[in-house]
Short mmCIF file of C-alpha atoms and ligand atoms in Angstrom, two decimals:
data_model
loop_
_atom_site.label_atom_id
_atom_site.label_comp_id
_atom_site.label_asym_id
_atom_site.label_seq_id
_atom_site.Cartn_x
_atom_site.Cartn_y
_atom_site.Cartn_z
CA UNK A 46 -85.48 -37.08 -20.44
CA UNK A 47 -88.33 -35.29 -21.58
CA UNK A 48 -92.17 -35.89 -21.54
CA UNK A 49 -94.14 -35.81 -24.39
CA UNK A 50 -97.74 -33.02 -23.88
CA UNK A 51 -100.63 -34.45 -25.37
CA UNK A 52 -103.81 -32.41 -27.29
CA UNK A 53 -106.90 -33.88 -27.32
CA UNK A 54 -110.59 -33.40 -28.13
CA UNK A 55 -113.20 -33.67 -24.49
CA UNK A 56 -116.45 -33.57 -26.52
CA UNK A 57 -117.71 -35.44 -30.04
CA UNK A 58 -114.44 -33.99 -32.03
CA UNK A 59 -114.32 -30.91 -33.79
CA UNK A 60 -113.53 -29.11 -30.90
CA UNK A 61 -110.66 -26.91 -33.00
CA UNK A 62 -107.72 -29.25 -32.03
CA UNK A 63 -105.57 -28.54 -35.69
CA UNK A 64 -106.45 -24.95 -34.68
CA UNK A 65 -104.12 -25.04 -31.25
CA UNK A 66 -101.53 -27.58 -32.38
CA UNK A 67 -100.21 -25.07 -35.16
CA UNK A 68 -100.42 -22.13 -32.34
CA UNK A 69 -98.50 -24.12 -30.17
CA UNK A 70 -96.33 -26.28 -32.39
CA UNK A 71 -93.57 -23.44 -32.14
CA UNK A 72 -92.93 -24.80 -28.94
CA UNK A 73 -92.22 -28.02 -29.75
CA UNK A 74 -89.56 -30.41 -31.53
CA UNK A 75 -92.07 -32.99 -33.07
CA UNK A 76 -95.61 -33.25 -33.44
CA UNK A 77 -97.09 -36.60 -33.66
CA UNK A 78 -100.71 -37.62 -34.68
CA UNK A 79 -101.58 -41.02 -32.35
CA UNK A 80 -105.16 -42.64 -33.67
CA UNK A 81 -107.54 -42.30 -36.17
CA UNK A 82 -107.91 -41.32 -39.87
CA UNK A 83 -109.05 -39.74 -42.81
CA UNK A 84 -112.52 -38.87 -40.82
CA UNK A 85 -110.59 -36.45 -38.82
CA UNK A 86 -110.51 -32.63 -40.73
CA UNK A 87 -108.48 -30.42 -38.82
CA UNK A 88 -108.95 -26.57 -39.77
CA UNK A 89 -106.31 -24.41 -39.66
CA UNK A 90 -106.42 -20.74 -40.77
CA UNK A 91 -103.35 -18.09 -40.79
CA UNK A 92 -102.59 -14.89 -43.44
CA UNK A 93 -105.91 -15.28 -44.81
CA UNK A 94 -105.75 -19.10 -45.79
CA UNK A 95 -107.25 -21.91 -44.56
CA UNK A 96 -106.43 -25.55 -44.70
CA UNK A 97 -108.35 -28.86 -43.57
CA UNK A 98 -105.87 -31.26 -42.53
CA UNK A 99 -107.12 -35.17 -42.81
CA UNK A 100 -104.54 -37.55 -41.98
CA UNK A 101 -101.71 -35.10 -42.05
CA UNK A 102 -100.46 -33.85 -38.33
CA UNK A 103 -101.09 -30.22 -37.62
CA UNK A 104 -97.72 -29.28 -36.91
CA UNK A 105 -96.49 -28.70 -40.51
CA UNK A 106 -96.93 -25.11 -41.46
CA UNK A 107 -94.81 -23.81 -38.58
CA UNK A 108 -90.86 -23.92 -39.48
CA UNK A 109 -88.68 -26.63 -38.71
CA UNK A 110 -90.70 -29.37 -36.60
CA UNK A 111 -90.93 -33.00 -37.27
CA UNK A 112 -94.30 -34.82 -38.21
CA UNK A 113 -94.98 -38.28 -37.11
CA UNK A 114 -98.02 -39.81 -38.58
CA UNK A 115 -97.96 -42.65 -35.55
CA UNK A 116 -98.46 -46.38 -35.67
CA UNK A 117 -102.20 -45.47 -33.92
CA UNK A 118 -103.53 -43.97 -37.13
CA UNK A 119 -104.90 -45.15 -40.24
CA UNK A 120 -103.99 -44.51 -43.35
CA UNK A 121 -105.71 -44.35 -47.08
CA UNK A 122 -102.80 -44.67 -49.63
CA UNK A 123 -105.79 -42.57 -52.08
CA UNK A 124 -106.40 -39.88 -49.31
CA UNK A 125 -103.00 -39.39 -48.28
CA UNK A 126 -101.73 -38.97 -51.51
CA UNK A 127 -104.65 -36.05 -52.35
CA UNK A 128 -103.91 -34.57 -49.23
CA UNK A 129 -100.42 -34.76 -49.31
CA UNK A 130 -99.48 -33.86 -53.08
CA UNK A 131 -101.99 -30.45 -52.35
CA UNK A 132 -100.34 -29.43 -49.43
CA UNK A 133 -96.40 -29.98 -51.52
CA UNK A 134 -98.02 -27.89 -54.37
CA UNK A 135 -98.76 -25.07 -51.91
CA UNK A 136 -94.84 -24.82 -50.93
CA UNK A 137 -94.40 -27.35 -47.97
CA UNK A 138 -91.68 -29.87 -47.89
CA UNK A 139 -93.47 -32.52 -46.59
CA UNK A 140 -91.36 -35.15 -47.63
CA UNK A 141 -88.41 -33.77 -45.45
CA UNK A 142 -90.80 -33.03 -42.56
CA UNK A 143 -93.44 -36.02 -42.37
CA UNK A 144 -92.36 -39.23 -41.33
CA UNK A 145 -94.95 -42.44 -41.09
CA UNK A 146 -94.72 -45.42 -38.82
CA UNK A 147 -93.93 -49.11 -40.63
CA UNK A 148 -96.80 -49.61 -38.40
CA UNK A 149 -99.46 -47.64 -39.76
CA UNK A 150 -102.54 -49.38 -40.73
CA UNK A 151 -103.65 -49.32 -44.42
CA UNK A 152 -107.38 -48.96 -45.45
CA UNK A 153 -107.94 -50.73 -48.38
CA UNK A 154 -110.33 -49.70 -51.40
CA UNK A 155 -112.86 -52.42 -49.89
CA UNK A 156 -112.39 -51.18 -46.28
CA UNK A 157 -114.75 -48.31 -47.57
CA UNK A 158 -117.29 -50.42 -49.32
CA UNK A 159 -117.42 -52.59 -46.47
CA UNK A 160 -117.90 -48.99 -44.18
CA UNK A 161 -121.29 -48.08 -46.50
CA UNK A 162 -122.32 -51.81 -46.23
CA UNK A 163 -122.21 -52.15 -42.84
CA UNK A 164 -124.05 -48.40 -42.55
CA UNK A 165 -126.88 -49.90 -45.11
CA UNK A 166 -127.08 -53.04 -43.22
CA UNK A 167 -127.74 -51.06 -39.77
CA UNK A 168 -130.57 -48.65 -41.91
CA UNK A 169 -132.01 -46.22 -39.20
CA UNK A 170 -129.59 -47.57 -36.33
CA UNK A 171 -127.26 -46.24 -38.57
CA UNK A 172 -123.55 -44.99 -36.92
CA UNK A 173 -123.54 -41.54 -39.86
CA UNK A 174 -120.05 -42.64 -40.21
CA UNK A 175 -117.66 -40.85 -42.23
CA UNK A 176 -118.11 -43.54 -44.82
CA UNK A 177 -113.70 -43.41 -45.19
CA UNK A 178 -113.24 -46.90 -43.88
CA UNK A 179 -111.78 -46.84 -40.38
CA UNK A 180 -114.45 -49.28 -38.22
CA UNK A 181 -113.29 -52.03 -40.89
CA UNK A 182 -109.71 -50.62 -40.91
CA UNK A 183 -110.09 -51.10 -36.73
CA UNK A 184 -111.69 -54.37 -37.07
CA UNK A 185 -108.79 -56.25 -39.23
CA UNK A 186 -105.80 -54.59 -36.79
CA UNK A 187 -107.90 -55.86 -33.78
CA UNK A 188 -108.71 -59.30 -35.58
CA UNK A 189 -105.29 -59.82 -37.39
CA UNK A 190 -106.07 -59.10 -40.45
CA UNK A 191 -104.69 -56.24 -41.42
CA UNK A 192 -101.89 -54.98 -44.03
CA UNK A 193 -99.45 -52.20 -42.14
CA UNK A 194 -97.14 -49.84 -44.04
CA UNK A 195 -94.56 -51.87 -43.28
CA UNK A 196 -95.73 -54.90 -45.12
CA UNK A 197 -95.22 -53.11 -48.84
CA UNK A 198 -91.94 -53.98 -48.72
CA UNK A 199 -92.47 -58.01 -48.17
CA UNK A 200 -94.79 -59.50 -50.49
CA UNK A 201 -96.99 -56.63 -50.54
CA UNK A 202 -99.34 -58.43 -53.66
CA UNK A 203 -99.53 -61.41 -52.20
CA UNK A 204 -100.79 -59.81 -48.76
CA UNK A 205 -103.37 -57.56 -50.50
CA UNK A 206 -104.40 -60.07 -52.71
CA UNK A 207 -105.74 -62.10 -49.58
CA UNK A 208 -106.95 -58.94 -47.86
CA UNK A 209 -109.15 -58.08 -50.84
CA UNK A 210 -110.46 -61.27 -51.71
CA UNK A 211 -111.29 -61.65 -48.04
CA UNK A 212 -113.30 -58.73 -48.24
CA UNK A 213 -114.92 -59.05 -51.30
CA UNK A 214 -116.18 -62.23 -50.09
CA UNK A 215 -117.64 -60.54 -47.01
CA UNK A 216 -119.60 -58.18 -49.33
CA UNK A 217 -120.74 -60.43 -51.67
CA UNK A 218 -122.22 -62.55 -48.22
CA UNK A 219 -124.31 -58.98 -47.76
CA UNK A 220 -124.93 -58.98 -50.82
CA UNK A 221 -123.17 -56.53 -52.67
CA UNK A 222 -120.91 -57.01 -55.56
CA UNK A 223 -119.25 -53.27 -56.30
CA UNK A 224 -116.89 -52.75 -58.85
CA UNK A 225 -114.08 -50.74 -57.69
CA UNK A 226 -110.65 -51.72 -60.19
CA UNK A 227 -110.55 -47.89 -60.69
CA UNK A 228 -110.47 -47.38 -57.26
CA UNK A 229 -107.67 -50.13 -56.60
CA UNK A 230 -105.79 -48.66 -59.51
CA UNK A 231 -105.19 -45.31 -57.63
CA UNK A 232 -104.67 -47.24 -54.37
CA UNK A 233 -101.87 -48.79 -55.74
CA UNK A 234 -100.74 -45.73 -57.07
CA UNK A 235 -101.20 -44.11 -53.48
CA UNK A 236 -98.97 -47.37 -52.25
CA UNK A 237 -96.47 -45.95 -54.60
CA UNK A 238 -96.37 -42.33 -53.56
CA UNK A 239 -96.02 -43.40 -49.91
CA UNK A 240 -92.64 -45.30 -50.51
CA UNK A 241 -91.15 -41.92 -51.55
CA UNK A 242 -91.65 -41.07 -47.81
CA UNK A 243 -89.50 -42.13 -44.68
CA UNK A 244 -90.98 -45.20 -43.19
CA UNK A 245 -89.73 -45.71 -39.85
CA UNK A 246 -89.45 -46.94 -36.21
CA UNK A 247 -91.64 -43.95 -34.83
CA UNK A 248 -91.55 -45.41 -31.50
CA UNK A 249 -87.61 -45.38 -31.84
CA UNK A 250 -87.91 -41.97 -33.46
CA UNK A 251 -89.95 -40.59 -30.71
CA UNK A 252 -88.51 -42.14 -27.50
CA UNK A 253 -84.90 -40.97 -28.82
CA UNK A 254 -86.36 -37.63 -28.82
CA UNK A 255 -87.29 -37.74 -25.76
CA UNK A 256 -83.66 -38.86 -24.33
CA UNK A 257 -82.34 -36.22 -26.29
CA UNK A 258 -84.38 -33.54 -24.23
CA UNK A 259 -86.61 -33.16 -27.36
CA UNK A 260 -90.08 -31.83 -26.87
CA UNK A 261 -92.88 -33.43 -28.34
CA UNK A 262 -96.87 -32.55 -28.98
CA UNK A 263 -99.38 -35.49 -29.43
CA UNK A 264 -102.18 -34.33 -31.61
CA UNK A 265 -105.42 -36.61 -30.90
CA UNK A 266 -108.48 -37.21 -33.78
CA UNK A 267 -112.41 -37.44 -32.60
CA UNK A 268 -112.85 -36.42 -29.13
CA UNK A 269 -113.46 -38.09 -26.12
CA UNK A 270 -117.34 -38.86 -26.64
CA UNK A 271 -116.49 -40.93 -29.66
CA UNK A 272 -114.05 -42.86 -27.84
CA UNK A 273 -114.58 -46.74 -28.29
CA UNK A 274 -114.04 -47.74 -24.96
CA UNK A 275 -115.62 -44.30 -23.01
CA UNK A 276 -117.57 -42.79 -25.96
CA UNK A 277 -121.71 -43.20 -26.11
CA UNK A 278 -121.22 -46.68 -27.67
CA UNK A 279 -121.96 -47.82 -30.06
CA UNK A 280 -122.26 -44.05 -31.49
CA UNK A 281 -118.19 -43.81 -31.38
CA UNK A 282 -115.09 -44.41 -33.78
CA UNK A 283 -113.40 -47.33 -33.79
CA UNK A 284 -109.93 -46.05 -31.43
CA UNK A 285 -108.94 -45.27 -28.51
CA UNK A 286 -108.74 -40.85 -28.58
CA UNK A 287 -108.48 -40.51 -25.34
CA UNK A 288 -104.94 -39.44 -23.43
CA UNK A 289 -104.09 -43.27 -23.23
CA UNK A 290 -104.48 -44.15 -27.17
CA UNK A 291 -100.84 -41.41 -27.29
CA UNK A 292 -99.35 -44.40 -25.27
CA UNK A 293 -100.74 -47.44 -27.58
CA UNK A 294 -100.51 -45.35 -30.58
CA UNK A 295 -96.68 -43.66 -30.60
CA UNK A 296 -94.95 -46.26 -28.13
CA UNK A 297 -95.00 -43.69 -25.30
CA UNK A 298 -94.76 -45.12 -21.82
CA UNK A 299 -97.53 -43.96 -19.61
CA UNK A 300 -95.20 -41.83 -17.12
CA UNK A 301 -93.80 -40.12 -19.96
CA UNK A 302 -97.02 -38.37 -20.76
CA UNK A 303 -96.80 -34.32 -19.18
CA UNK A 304 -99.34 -31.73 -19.84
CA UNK A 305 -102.72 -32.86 -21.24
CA UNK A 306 -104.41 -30.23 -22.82
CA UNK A 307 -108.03 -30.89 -22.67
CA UNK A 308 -109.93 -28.86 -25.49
CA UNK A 309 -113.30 -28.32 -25.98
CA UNK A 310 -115.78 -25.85 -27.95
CA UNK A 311 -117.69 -23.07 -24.88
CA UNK A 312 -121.00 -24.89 -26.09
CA UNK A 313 -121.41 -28.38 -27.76
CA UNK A 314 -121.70 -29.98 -31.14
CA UNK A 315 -122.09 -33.41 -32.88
CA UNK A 316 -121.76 -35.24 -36.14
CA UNK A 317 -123.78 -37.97 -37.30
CA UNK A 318 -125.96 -40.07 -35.08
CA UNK A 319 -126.07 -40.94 -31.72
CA UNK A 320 -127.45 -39.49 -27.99
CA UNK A 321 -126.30 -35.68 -27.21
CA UNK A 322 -128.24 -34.63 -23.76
CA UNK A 323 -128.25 -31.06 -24.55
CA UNK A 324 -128.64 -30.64 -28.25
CA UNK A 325 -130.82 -27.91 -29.13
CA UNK A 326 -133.80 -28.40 -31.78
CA UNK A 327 -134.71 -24.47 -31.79
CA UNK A 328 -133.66 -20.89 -32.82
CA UNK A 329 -131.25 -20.94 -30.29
CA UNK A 330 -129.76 -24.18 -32.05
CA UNK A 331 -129.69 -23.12 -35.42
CA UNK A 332 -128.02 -19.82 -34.25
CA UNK A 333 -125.24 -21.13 -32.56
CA UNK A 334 -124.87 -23.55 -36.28
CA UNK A 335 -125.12 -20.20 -38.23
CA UNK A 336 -122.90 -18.13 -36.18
CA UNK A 337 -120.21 -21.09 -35.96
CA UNK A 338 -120.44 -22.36 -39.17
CA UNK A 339 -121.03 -25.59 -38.08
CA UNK A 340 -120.76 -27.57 -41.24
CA UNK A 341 -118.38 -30.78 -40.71
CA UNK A 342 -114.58 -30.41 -42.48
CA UNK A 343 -114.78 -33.59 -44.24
CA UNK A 344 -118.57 -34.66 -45.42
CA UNK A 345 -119.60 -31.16 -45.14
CA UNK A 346 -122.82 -32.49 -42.98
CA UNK A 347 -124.91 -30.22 -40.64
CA UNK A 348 -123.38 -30.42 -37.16
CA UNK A 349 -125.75 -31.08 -34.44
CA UNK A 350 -125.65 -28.15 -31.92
CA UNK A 351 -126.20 -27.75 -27.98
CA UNK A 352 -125.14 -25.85 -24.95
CA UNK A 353 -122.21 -26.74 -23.24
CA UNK A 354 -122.55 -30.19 -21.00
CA UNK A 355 -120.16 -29.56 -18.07
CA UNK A 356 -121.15 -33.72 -17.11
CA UNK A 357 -119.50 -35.06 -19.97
CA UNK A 358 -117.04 -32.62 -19.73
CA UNK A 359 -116.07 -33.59 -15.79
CA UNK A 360 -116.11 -36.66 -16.94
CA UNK A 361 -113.64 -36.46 -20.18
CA UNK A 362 -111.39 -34.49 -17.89
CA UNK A 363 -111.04 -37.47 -15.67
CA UNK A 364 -110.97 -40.58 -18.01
CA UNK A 365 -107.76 -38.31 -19.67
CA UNK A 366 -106.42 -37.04 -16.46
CA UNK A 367 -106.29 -33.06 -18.27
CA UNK A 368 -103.62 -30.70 -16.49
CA UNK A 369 -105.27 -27.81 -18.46
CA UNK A 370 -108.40 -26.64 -20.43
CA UNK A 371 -108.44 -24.84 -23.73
CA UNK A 372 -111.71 -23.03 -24.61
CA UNK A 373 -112.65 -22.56 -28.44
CA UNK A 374 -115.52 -20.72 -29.87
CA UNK A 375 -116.02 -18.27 -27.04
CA UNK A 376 -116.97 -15.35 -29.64
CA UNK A 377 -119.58 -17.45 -31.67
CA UNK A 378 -121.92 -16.60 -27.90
CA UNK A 379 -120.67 -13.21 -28.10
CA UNK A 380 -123.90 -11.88 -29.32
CA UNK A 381 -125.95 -14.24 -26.62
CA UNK A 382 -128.16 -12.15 -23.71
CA UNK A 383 -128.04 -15.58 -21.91
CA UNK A 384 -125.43 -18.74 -21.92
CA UNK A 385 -126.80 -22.01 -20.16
CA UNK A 386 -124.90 -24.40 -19.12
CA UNK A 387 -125.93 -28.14 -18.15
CA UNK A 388 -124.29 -28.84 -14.80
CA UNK A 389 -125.83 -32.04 -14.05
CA UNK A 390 -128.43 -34.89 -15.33
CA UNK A 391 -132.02 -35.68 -14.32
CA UNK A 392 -132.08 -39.62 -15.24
CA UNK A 393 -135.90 -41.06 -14.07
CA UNK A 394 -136.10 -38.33 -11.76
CA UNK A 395 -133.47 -38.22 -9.93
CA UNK A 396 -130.13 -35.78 -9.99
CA UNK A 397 -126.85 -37.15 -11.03
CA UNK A 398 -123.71 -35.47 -11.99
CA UNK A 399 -122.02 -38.67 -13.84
CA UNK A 400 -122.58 -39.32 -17.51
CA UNK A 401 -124.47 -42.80 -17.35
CA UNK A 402 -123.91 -46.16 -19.08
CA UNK A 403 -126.74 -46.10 -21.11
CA UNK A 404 -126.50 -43.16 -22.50
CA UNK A 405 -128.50 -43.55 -25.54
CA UNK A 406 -131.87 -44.67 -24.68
CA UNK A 407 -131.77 -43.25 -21.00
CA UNK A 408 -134.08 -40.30 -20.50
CA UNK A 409 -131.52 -38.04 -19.55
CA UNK A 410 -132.64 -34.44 -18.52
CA UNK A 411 -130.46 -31.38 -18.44
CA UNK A 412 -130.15 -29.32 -15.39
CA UNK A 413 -129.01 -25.89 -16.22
CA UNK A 414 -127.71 -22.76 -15.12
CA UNK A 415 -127.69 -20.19 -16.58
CA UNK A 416 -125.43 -16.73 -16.88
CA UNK A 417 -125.66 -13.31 -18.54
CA UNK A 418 -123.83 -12.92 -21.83
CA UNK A 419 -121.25 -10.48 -22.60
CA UNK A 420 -122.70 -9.05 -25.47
CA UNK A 421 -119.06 -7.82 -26.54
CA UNK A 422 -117.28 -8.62 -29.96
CA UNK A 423 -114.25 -10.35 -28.91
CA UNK A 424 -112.85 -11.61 -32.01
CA UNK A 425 -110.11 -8.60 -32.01
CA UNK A 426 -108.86 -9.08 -28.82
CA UNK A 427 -105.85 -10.91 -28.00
CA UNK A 428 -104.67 -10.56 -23.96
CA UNK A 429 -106.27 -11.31 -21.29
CA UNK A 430 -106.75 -8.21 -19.54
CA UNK A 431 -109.37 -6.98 -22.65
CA UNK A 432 -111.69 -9.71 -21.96
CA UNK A 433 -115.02 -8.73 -20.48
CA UNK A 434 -116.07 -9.41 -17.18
CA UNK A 435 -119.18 -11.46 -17.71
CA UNK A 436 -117.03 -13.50 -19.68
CA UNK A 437 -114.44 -13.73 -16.99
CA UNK A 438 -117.60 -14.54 -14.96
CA UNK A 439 -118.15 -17.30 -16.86
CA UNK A 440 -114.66 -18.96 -17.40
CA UNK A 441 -114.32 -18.60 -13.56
CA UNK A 442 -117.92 -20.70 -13.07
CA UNK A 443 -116.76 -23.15 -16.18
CA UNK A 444 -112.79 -23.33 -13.98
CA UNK A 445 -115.08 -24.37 -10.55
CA UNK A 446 -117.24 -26.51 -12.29
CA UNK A 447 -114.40 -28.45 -14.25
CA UNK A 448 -111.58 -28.01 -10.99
CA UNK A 449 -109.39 -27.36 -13.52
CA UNK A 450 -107.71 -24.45 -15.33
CA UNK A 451 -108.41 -22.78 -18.41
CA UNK A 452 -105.45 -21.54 -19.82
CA UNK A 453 -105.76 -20.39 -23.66
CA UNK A 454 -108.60 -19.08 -25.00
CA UNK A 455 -109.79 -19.03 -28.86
CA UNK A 456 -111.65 -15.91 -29.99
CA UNK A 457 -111.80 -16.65 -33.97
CA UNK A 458 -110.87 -19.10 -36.31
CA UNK A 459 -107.17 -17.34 -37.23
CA UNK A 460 -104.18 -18.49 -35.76
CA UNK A 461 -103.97 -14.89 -34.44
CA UNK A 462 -107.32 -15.09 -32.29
CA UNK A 463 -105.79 -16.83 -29.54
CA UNK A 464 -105.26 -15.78 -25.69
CA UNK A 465 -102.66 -17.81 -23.80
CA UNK A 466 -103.21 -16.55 -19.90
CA UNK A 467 -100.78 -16.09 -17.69
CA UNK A 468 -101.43 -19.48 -16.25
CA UNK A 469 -100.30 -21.88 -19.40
CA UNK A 470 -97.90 -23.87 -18.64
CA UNK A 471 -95.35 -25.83 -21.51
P1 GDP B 5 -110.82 -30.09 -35.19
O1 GDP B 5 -111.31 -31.26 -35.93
O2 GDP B 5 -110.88 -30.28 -33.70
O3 GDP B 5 -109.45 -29.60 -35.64
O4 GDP B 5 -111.85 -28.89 -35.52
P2 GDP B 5 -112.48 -28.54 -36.97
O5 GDP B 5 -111.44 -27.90 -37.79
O6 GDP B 5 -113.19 -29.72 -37.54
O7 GDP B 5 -113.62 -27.54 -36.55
C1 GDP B 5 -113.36 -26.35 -35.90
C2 GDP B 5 -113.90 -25.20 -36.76
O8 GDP B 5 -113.97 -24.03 -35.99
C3 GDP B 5 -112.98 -24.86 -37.92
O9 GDP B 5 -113.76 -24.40 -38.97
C4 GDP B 5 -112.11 -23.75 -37.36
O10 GDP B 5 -111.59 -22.88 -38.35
C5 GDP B 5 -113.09 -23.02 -36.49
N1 GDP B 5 -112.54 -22.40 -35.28
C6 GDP B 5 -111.54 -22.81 -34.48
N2 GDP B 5 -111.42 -22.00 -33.41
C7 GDP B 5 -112.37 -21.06 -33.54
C8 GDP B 5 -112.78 -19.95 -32.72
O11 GDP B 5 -112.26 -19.68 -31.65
N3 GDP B 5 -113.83 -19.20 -33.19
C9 GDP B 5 -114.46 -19.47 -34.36
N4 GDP B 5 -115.46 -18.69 -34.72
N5 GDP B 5 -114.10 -20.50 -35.14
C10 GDP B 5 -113.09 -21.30 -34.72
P1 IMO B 6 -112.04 -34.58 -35.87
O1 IMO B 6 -110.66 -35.13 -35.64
C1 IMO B 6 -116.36 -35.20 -35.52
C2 IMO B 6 -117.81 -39.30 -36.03
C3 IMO B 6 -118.66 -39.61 -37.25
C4 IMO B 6 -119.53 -40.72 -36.70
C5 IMO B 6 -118.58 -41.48 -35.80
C6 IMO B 6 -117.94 -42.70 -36.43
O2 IMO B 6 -112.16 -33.67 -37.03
O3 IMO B 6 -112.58 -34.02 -34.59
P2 IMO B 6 -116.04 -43.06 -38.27
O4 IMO B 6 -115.95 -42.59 -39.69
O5 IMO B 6 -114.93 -42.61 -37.39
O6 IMO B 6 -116.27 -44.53 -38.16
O7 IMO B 6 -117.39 -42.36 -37.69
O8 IMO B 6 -117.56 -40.56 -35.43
N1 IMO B 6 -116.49 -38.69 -36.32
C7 IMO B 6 -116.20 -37.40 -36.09
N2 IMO B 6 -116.97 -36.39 -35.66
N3 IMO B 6 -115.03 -34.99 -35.75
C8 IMO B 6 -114.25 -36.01 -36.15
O9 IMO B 6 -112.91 -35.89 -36.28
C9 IMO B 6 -114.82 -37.28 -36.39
N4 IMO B 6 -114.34 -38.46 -36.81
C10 IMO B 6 -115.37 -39.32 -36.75
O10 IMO B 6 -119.41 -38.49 -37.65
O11 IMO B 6 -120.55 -40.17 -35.87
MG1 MG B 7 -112.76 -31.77 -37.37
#
């Protein structure tokens, strides 16, 4: 029997996760997305196209693998259909690939009006949500509420009917009465579209797999800052990304889980609100934006930007128990003279090296250090053994720092601008 690897995000998402899972996807049998939603846009770029992946796993584009849209995630019947109708139009047979758990959570039409009441209602303590639906989604699966995939082949109507009227009745109590029958129209034509798909056992599906000496890739959503349980609450989503929500959210045992591939960007970035120790308010800010395009896949928003914060990073590592580091980004501080990097926390004065409770109103201090740049264009190179050594320097500090091994290495947005070293391990 197998193991199934696992991919996830260490910092506030966007890390470049869709990225890696197509790069390594050849190397696996199945790849499985295991939380979130439709707030997740995964880029992926290869012979000059690129493609922002919502709900869809990042594993269809190579040839031959298996997609599992786990029963973890959260799914809009409107979104999924968009996403999933382009991506057929462009040539890929995703009905004959892509397979969705009966266990799949739906969000409803009013799941999203309920997402921009709840934002209005919080006004400046506002969570800059991605407005699609998935804290209300969260809060109905938690509170047993919710309407699964499975459920549109037993009295579907019926079930929605109460769902909606539920939550219509919880707007109207905040006062707001929105109109949205054109909106529920398209839902229910999104319902429609999804039954042309196999619904299925995915636990069954996987853990076969796995018997059968199968190997599967676990793609997370977010990263581990926005995690609801270890995230800077309340400033998170509303699931579980780290390494454990691939257990809750695919039906994997816990000792089935093998490599963890811990991924994160060689500085720092955020979307919407919420505390972010090093975030940069200068020219050096706005040129790490420029030179990254830092411009979020989904609501196109501004991303926040900041050197690299090797607290929260030691700490990620931990809470997912990561075998091996992945490094994306490294040429957007190619043209840097100097790279800092915050190696521990000055909290009322006194040095710490572990990312505190309180997070968001604690007066949290960056220590740095910092290193020489390598002032070298690396976005051509693709072995180890061209890489500069001031960057070598660095990965070496960033590998002591982080006791743990970084083992591929992204130099540009293209499938091709990758460097696995000579110490990945599959
Ligand atoms: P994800 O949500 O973790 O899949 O990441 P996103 O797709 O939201 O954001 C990552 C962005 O960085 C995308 O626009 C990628 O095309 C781009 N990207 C990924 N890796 C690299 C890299 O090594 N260098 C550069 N310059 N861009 C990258
Ligand atoms: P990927 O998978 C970056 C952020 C939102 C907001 C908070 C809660 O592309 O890395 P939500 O809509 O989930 O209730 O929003 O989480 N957020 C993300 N930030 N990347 C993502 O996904 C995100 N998904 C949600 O900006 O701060
Ligand atoms: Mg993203």
């Amino acid at each position: 029997m197998t193991k199934v690897d696992v991919l996830l995000g260490l910092q506030w998402g966007d890390e470049g996760k869709g990225k890696v899972v197509d790069v390594l996807t050849p190397a696996y049998d199945i790849v499985a997305r295991f939380q979130g939603g439709p707030n997740a846009g995964h880029t992926l770029e290869f012979d000059g196209k690129k493609y922002v992946l919502r709900s869809i796993p990042s594993g269809i584009f190579q040839k031959g693998q298996t997609n599992i849209i786990g029963n973890g995630v959260v799914l809009d019947p409107i979104l999924f259909k968009e996403e999933a109708e382009a991506l057929e139009a462009s040539g890929i047979p995703l009905k004959q690939i892509l397979k969705l758990s009966k266990k799949v959570h739906l969000i409803l039409p009013t799941h999203r009006l309920l997402d921009a009441a709840n934002e209005k209602a919080k006004g400046s303590g506002k969570i800059g949500t991605t407005g699609k639906g998935i804290g209300p989604t969260y809060t109905d699966k938690v509170s047993r509420n919710g309407l699964r995939l499975g459920d549109v082949f037993h009295n579907f109507e019926e079930k929605y009917t109460v769902a909606r009227d539920r939550h219509a009745a919880m707007l109207a109590a905040m006062g707001e009465n929105p109109e949205f029958s054109e909106l529920e129209t398209k839902w229910l034509q999104g319902i429609e579209y999804m039954k042309s798909f196999d619904i299925i056992d995915s636990e069954y599906e996987i853990n076969n797999a796995l018997r059968h000496n199968k190997r599967v890739l676990c793609e997370g959503a977010q990263g581990t800052l926005l995690d609801v349980d270890f995230g800077s609450y309340p400033f998170v989503t509303s699931s579980n990304t780290i390494c454990s929500g691939a257990c809750s959210g695919l039906g994997v045992a816990p000792n089935r889980i093998g490599e963890v591939y811990g991924i994160f960007k060689a500085y720092c970035t955020r979307v919407g609100s919420g505390p972010f120790p090093t975030e940069l308010f200068d020219e050096t800010g706005r040129t790490i934006r420029d030179l990254g395009h830092e411009y979020g896949a989904v609501t196109g928003r501004e991303r926040r930007c900041g050197w690299i914060d090797l607290v929260a990073l030691r700490y990620a590592i931990m809470i997912n128990g990561v075998t091996q580091l992945i490094m994306m980004k490294s040429d957007v501080l190619d043209s840097f003279d100097e790279i800092k990097a915050c190696v521990a926390y000055e909290i009322d004065g006194k040095r710490t090296d572990r990312f505190p409770f309180d997070v968001n109103t604690d007066d949290i201090k960056p220590i740095y250090e910092t290193l020489p740049g390598w002032k070298t264009d690396m976005t051509k190179f693709n072995a180890e053994n061209q890489l500069p050594e001031a960057f070598m320097n660095y990965i070496n500090f960033l590998e002591k720092e982080l006791e743990t091994p970084i083992t591929i290495l992204s130099v540009g947005p293209d499938r091709e601008q990758t460097i696995v070293r000579t110490s990945f391990r599959s």
